[in-house]
Short mmCIF file of C-alpha atoms and ligand atoms in Angstrom, two decimals:
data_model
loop_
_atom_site.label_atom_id
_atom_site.label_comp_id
_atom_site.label_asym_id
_atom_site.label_seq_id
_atom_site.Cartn_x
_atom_site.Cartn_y
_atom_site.Cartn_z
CA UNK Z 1 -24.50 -8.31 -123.36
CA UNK Z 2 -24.11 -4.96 -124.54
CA UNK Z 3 -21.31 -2.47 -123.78
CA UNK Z 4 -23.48 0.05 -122.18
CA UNK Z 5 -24.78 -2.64 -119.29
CA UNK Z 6 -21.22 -4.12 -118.44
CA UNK Z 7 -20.14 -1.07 -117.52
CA UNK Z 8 -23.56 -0.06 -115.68
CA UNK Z 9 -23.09 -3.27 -113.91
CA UNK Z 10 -19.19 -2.62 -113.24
CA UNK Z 11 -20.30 1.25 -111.23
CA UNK Z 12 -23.06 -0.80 -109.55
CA UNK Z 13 -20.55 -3.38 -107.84
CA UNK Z 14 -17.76 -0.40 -107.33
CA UNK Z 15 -20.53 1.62 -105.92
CA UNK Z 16 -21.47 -1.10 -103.30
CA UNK Z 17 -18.14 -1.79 -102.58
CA UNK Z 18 -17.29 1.88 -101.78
CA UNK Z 19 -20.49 1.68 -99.09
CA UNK Z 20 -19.24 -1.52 -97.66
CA UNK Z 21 -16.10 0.49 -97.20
CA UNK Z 22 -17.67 3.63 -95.71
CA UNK Z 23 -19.62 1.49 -93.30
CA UNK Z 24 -16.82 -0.66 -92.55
CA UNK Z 25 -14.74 3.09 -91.61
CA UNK Z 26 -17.57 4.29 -89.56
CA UNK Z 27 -18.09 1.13 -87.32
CA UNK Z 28 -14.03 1.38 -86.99
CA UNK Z 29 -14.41 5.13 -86.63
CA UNK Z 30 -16.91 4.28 -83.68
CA UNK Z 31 -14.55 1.53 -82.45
CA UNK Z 32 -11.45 3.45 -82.08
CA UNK Z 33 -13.56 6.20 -79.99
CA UNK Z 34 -14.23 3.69 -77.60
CA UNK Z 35 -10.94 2.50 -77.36
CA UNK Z 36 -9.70 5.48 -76.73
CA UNK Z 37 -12.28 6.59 -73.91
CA UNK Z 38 -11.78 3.37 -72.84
CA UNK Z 39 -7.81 4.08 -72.50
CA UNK Z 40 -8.61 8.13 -71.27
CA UNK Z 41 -10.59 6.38 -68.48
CA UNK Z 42 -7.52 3.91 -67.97
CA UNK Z 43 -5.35 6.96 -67.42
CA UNK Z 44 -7.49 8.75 -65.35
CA UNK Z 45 -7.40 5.44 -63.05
CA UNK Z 46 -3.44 5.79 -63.20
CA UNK Z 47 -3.67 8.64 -62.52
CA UNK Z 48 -5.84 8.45 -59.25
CA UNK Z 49 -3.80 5.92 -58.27
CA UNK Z 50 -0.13 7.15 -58.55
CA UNK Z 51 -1.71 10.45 -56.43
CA UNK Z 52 -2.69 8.03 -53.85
CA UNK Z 53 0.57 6.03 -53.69
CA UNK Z 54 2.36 9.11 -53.77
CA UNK Z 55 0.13 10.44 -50.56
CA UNK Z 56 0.94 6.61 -49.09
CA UNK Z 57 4.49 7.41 -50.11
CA UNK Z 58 4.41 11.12 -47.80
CA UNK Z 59 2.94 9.22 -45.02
CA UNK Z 60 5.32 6.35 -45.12
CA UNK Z 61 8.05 8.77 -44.84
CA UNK Z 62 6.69 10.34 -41.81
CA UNK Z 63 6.30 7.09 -40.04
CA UNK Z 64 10.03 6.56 -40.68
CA UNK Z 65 10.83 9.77 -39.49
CA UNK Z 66 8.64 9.45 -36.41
CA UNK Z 67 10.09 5.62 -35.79
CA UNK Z 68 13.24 7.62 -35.96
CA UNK Z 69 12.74 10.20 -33.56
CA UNK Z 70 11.18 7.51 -31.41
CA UNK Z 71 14.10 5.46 -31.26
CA UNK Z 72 16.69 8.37 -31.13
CA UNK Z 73 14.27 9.47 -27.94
CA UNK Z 74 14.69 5.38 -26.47
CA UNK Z 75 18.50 5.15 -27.07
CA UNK Z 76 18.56 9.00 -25.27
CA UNK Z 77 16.64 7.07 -22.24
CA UNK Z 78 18.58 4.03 -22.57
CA UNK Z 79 21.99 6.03 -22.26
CA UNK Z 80 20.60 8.18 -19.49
CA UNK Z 81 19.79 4.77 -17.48
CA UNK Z 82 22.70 3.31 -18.00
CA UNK Z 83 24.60 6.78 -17.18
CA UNK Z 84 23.08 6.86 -13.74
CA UNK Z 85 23.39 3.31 -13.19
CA UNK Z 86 27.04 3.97 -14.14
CA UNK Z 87 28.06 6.44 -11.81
CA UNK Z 88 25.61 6.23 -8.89
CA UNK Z 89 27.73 6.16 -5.96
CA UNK Z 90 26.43 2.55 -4.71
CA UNK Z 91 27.42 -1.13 -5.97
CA UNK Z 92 24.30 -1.95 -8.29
CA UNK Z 93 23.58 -5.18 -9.51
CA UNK Z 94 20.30 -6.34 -11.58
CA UNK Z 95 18.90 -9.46 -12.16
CA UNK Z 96 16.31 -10.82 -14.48
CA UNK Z 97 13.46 -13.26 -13.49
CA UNK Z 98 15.69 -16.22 -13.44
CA UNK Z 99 18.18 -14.44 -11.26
CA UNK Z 100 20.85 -13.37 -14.13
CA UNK Z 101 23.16 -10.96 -13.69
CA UNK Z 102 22.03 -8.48 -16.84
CA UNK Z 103 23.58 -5.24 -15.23
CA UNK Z 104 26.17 -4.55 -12.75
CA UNK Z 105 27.63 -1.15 -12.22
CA UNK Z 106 31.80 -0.40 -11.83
CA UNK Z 107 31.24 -0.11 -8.12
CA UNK Z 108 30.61 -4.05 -8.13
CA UNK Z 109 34.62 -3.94 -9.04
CA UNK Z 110 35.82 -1.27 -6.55
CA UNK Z 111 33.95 -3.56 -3.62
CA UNK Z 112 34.24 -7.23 -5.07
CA UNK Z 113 37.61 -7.21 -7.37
CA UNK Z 114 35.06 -8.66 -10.01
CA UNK Z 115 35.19 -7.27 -13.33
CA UNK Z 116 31.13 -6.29 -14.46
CA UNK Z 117 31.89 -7.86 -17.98
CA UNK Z 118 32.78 -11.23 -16.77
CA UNK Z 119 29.93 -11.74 -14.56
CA UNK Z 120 27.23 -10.30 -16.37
CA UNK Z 121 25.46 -13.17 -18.30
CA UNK Z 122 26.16 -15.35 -15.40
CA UNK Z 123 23.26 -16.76 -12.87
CA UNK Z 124 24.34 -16.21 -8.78
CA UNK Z 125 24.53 -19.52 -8.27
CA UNK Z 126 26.93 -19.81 -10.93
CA UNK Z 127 29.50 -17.63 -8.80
CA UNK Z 128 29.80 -19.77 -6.17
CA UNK Z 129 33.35 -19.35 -5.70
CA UNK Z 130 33.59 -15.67 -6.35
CA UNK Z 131 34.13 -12.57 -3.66
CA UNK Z 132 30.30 -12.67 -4.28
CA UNK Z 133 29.73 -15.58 -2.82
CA UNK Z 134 28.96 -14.71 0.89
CA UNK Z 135 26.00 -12.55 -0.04
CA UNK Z 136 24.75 -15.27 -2.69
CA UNK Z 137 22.17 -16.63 -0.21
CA UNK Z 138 20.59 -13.73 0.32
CA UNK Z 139 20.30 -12.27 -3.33
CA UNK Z 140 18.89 -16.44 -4.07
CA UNK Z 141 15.82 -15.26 -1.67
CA UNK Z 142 14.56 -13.53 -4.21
CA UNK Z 143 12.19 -11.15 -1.78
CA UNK Z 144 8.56 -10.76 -2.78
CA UNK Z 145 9.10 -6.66 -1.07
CA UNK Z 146 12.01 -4.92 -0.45
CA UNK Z 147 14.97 -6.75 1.59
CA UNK Z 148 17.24 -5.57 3.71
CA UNK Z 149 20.25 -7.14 5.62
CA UNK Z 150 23.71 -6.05 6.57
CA UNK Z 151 26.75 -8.10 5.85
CA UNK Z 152 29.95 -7.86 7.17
CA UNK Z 153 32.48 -9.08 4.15
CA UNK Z 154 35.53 -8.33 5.55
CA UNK Z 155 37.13 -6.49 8.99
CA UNK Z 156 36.89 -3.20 7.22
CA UNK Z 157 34.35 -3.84 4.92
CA UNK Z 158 30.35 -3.84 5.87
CA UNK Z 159 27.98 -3.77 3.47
CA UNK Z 160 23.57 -2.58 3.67
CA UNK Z 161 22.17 -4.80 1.17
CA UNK Z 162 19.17 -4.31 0.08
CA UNK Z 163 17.08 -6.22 -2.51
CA UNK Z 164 14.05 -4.41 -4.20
CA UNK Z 165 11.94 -6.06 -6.64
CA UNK Z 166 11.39 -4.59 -10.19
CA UNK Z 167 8.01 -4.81 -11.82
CA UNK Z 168 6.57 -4.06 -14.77
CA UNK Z 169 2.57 -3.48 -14.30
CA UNK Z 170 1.47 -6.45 -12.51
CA UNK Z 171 4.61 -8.83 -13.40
CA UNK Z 172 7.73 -9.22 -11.99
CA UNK Z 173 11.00 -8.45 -14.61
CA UNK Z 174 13.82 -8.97 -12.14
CA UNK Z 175 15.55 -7.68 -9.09
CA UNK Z 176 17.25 -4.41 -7.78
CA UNK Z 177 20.46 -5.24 -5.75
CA UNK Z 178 22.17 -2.11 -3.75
CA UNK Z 179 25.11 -2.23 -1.97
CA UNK Z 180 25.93 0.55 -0.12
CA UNK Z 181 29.22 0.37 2.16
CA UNK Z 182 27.92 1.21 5.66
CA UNK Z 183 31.30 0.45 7.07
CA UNK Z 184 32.04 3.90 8.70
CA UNK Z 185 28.60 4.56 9.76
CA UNK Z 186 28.80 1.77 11.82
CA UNK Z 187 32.43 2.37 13.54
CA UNK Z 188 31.10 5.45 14.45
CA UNK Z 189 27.79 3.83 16.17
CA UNK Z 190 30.06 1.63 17.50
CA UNK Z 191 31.80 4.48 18.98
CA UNK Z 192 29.37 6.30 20.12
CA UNK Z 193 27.68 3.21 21.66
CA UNK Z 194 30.62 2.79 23.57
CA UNK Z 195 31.02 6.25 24.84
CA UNK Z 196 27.59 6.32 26.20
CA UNK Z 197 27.93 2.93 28.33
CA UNK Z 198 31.32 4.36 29.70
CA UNK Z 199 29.68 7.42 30.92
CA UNK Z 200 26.90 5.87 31.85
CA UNK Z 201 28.73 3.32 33.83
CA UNK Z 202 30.65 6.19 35.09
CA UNK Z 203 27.67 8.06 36.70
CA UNK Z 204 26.01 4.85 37.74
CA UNK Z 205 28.89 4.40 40.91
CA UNK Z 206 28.84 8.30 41.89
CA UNK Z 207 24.85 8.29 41.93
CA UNK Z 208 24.70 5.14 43.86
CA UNK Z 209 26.99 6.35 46.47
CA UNK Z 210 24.45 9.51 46.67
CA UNK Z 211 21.66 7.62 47.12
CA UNK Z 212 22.70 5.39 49.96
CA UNK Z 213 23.94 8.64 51.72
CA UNK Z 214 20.57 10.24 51.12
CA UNK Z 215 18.99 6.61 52.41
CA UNK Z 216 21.85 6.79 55.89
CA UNK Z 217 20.54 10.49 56.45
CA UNK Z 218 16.82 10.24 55.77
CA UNK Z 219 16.82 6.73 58.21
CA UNK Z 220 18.21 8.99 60.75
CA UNK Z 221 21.87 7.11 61.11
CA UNK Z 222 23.55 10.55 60.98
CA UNK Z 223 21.27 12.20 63.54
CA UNK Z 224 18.25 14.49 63.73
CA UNK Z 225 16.83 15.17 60.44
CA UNK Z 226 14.58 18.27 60.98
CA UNK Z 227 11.25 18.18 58.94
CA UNK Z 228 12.05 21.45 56.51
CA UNK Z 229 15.21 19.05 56.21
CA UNK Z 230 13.76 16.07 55.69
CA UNK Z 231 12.04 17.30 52.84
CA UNK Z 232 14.22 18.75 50.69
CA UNK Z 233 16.02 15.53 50.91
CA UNK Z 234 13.13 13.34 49.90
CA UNK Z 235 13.31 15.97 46.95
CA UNK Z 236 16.86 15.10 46.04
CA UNK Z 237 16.47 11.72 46.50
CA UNK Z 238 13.33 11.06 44.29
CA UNK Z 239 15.69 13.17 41.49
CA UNK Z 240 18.59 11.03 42.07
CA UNK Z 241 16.68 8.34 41.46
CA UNK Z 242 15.16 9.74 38.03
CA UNK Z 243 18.53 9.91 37.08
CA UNK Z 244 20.03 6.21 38.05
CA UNK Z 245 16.73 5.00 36.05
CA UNK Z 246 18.26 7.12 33.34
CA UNK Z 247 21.31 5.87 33.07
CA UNK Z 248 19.98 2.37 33.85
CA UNK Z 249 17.79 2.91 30.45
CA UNK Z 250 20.65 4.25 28.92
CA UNK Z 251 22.99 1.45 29.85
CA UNK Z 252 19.78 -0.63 28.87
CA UNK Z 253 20.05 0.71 24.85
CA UNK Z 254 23.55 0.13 24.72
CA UNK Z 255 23.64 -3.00 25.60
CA UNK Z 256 20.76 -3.94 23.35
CA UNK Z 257 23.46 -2.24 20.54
CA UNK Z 258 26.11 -4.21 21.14
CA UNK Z 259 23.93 -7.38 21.48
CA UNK Z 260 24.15 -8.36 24.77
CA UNK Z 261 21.52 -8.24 26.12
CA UNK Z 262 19.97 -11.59 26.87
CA UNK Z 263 22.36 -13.91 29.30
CA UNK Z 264 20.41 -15.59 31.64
CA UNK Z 265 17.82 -17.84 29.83
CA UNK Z 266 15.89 -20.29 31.76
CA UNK Z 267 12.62 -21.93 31.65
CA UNK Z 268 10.21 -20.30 34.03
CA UNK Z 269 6.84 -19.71 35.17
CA UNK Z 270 5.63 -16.16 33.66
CA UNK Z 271 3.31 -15.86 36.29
CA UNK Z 272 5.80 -15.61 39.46
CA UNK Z 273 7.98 -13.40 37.81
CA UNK Z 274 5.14 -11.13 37.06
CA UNK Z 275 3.94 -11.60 40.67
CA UNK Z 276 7.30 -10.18 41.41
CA UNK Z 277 6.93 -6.99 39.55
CA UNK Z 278 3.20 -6.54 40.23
CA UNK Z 279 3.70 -6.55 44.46
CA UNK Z 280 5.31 -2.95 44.12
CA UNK Z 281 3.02 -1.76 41.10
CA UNK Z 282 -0.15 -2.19 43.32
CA UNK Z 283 1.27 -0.10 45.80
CA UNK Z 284 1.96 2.77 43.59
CA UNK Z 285 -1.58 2.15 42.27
CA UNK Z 286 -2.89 2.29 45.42
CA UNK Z 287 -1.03 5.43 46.28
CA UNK Z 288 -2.35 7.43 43.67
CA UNK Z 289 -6.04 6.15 43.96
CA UNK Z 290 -5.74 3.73 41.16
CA UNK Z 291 -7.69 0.75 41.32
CA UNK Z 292 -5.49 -2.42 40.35
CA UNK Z 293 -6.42 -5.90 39.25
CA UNK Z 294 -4.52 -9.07 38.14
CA UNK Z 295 -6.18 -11.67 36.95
CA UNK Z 296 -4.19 -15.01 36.30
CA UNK Z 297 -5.11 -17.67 33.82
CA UNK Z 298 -7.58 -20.43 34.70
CA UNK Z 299 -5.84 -23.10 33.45
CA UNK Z 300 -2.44 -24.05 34.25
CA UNK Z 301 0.37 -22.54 31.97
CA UNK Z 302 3.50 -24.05 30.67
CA UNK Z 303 6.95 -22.37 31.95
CA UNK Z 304 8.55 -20.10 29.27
CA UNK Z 305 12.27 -19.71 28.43
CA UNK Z 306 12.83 -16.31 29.11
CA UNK Z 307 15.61 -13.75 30.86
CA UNK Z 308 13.23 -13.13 33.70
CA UNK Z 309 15.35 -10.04 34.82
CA UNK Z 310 14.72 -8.34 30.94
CA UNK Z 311 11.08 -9.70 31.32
CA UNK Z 312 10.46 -8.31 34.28
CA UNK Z 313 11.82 -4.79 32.84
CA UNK Z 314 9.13 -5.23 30.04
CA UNK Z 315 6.56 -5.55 33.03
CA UNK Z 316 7.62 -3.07 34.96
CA UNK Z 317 7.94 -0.46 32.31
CA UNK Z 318 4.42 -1.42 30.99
CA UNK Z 319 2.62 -0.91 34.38
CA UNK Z 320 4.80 2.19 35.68
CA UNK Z 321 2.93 3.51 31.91
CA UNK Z 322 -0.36 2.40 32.71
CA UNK Z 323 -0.36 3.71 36.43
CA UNK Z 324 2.11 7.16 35.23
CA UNK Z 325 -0.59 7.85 32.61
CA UNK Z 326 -3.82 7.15 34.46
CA UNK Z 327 -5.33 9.41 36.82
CA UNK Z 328 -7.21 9.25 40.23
CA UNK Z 329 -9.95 7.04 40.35
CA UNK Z 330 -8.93 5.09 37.16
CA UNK Z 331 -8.35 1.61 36.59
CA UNK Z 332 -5.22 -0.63 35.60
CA UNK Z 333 -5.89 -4.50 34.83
CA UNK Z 334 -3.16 -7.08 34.19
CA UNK Z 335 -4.15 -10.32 32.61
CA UNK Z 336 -2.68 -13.28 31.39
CA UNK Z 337 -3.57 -16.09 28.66
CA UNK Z 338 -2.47 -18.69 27.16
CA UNK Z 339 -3.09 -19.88 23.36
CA UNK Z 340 -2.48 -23.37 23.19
CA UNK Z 341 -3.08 -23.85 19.78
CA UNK Z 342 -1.41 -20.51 18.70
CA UNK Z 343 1.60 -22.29 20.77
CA UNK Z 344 1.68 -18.59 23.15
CA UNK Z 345 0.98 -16.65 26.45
CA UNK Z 346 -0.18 -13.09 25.98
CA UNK Z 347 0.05 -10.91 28.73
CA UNK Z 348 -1.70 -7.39 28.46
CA UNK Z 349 -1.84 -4.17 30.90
CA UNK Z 350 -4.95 -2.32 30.55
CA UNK Z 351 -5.78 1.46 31.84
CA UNK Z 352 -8.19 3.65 31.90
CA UNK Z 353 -5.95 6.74 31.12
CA UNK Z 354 -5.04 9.19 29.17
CA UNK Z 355 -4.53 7.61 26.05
CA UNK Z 356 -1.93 7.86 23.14
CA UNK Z 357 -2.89 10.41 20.29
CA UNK Z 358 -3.84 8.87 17.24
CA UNK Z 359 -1.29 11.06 15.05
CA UNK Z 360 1.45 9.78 17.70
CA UNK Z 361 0.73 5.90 17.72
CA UNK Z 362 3.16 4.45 15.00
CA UNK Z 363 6.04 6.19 16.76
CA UNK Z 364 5.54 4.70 20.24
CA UNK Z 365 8.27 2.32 20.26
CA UNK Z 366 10.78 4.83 19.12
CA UNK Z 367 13.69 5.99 21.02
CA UNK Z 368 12.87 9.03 23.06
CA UNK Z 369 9.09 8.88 21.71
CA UNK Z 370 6.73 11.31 24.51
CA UNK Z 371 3.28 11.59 23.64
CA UNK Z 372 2.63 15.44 23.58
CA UNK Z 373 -0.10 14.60 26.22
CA UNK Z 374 1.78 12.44 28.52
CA UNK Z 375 4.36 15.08 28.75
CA UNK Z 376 1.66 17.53 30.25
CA UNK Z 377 0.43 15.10 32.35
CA UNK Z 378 3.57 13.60 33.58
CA UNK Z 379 7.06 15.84 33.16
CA UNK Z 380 9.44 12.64 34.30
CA UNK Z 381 10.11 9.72 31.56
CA UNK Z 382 12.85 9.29 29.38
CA UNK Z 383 11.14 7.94 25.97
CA UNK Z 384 13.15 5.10 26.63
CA UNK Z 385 11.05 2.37 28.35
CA UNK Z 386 9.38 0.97 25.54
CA UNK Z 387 12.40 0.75 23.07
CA UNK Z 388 13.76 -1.43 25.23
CA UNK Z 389 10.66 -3.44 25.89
CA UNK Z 390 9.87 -3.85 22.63
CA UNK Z 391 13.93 -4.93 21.89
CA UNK Z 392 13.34 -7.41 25.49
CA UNK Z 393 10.19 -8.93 23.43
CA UNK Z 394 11.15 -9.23 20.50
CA UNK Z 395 14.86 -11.06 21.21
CA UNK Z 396 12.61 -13.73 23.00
CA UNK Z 397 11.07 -14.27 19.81
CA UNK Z 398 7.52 -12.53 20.96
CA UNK Z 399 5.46 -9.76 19.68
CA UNK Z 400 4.39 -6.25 21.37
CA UNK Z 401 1.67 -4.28 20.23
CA UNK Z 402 -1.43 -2.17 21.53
CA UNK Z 403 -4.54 -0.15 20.92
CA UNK Z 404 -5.34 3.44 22.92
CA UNK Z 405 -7.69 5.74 22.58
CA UNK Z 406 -7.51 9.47 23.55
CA UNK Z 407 -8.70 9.89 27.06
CA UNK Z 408 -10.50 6.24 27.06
CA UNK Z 409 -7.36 4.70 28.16
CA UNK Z 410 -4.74 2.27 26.53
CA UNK Z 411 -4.08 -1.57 26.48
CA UNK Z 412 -0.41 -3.05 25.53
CA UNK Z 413 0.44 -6.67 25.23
CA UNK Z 414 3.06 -8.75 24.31
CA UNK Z 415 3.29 -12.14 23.64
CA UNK Z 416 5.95 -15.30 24.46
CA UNK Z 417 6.31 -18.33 22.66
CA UNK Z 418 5.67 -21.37 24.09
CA UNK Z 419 7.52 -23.78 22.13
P1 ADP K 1 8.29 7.30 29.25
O1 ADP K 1 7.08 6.71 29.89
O2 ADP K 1 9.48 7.32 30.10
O3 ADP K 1 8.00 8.62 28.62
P2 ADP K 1 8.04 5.08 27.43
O4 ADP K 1 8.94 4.64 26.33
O5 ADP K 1 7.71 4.09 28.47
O6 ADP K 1 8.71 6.38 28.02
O7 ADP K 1 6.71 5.61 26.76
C1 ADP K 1 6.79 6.46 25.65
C2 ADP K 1 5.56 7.31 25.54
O8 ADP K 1 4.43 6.52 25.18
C3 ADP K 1 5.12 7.99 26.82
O9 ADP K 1 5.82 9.19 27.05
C4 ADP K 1 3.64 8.23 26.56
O10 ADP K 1 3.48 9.35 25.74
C5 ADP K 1 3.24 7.02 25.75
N1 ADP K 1 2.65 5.96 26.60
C6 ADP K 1 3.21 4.79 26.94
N2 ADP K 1 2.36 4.06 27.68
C7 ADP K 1 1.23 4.78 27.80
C8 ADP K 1 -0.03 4.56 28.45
N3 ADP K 1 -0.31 3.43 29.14
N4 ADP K 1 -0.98 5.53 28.35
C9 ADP K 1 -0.73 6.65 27.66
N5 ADP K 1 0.43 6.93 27.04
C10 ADP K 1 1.40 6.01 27.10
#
């Protein structure tokens, strides 16, 4: 070969190789650009993403520091509670479902010698042996409403308990115990319970000797009573009377205070003592133009163990109502029934009078209680009678109750066990 065409060949092969190269430098050129978009897209990414886990961070932070607040706000509640439970000025006691003592306040010490920390933990029945252990039967009752009783833990130490549920929506989370020290509250009913039966017993003789002089002058035993006489006595002795009844209802209420009041229980039939009581009633009745019924069971009753001299009080004070608040040409009813399978005898007064104001009803067996009509309609009555029936009733184990209308008369009855 000649000189001239090795060479030619030798450019031809560099030449080729060069374009190999150039080609091989643009593909990488075009290679490297996608790379790097590639990565610039990468970044972007990171970059999206450490704004968004920054704006997670922010919001993290302000949950912590709301959870904060929040539970700064819960241990300010939970101090405050435990503050007033603390110093309120009443033993308080609380137990959970299972009746555990999980809070008891230093007043538990001052009235019990028992030191709050040692008990609390402990279940009621646990303290058996404690100074809590009179009261435990009545905390173990575990009342569905509120519960109240009195206890008397020592001479000069009486105690109010009451028991109050605690619940959370529909569920019950434990129990309430309060124990308030009622001990001078109650010398001074005591006392004052006692100064009303002396003075009542003390007016009782004087106005007894009054009205058997009234009795010896109006009968004539003295001599000539002239008519213009005659009636101003009447006068004082219907007032005199008012008042023995008045102390007789006073003497009543203090004896149903001190509770004494039933002594003489016997088995008895219901319907001769409320013969008894009715023979004078009908008169009355029939004085003011009041026509009077009794109608008597069907059936034979059984006798019921009663203190027929309080039951007859109960009877008495119902009709004197039914024929005081009725007026001419009305009607008073007395019936009486037995429930065999209820184990009862109700006995009810009905009149057609002037009824008990609805507003007025749920006070009716309250001390000194006078219907704003009745007082129009009648000025005499103490507010006393039916207290003490209702007290008469209800220490024979019965029930008292009634319905009235305004002006359409009212209906009371009361009921006596059987059994
Ligand atoms: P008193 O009759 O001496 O006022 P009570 O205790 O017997 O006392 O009765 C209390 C009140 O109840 C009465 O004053 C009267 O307002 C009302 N009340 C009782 N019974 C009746 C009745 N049958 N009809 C209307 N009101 C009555």
């Amino acid at each position: 070969m000649k000189k001239n065409s090795i060479k030619k060949i030798k450019e031809v092969g560099t030449l080729e190789e060069l374009d190999r190269i150039a080609k091989m430098l643009v593909r990488r050129d075009f290679e490297l650009s996608e790379i790097r978009e590639k990565r610039d897209a990468e970044l972007k990414e990171l970059e999206k993403r450490n704004k968004e886990i920054t704006g997670s961070r922010i919001a993290l932070m302000n949950i912590l520091e709301d959870v904060e607040k929040a539970k700064e706000k819960s241990e300010e509640e939970r101090d405050k509670t435990l503050a007033i439970f603390d110093n309120f000025p009443e033993g308080l006691l609380f137990l959970d479902k299972e009746n555990r003592i999980s809070s008891a306040n230093p007043d538990i010490k001052d009235l019990f010698g028992l030191d709050p920390e040692k008990i609390i933990g402990k279940r009621i029945d646990e303290l058996g042996k404690s100074s809590l252990a009179p009261f435990i039967d009545i905390l173990k009752e575990s009342p569905k409403g509120i519960y109240r009783k009195e206890l008397k833990l020592k001479e000069n130490l009486i105690l109010e308990i009451s028991a109050i549920p605690v619940m959370k929506v529909e569920e019950k989370i434990g129990t309430l115990i309060i124990l308030r020290d009622v001990t001078r509250e109650k010398i001074i009913e005591r006392l004052k319970t006692e100064f009303v039966s002396i003075v009542a017993h003390q007016l009782r003789t004087p106005l007894s000797a009054v009205k058997w002089t009234l009795k010896m002058i109006l009968d004539g035993d003295l001599g000539e009573v002239s008519k213009e006489q005659r009636e101003f006595l009447n006068k004082t002795y219907i007032s005199n009377e008012r008042m023995i009844r008045l102390i007789n209802d006073l003497l009543n209420i203090t004896r149903i205070e001190e509770g004494r009041f039933l002594y003489n229980v016997q088995k008895q039939s219901i319907i001769e003592v409320a013969e008894r009581v009715i023979a004078s009633s009908r008169e009355e009745a029939q004085r003011r133009g009041i026509r009077f019924e009794f109608k008597k069971p069907r059936k034979k009753i059984p006798e019921v163990k009663i203190d027929s001299e309080k039951i007859s009080l109960v009877f008495q004070n119902l009709l004197d109502n039914a024929i005081h608040y009725t007026k001419t040409g009305g009607h008073v009813k007395v019936s009486i029934d037995y429930l065999k399978d209820e184990e009862k005898i109700i006995i009810s007064v009905k009149d057609t009078g002037i009824g008990i104001l609805k507003d007025q009803q749920k006070r009716v067996f309250s001390r000194f209680f006078r219907g704003a009509n009745a007082i129009k309609t009648e000025t005499e009555g103490t507010g006393l009678g039916l207290f003490i029936a209702k007290n008469i009733v209800e220490a024979h184990n019965g029930k008292i109750w009634f319905e009235s209308r305004k002006n359409k008369g009212s209906t009371f009855h009361f009921s006596l066990p059987t059994s």
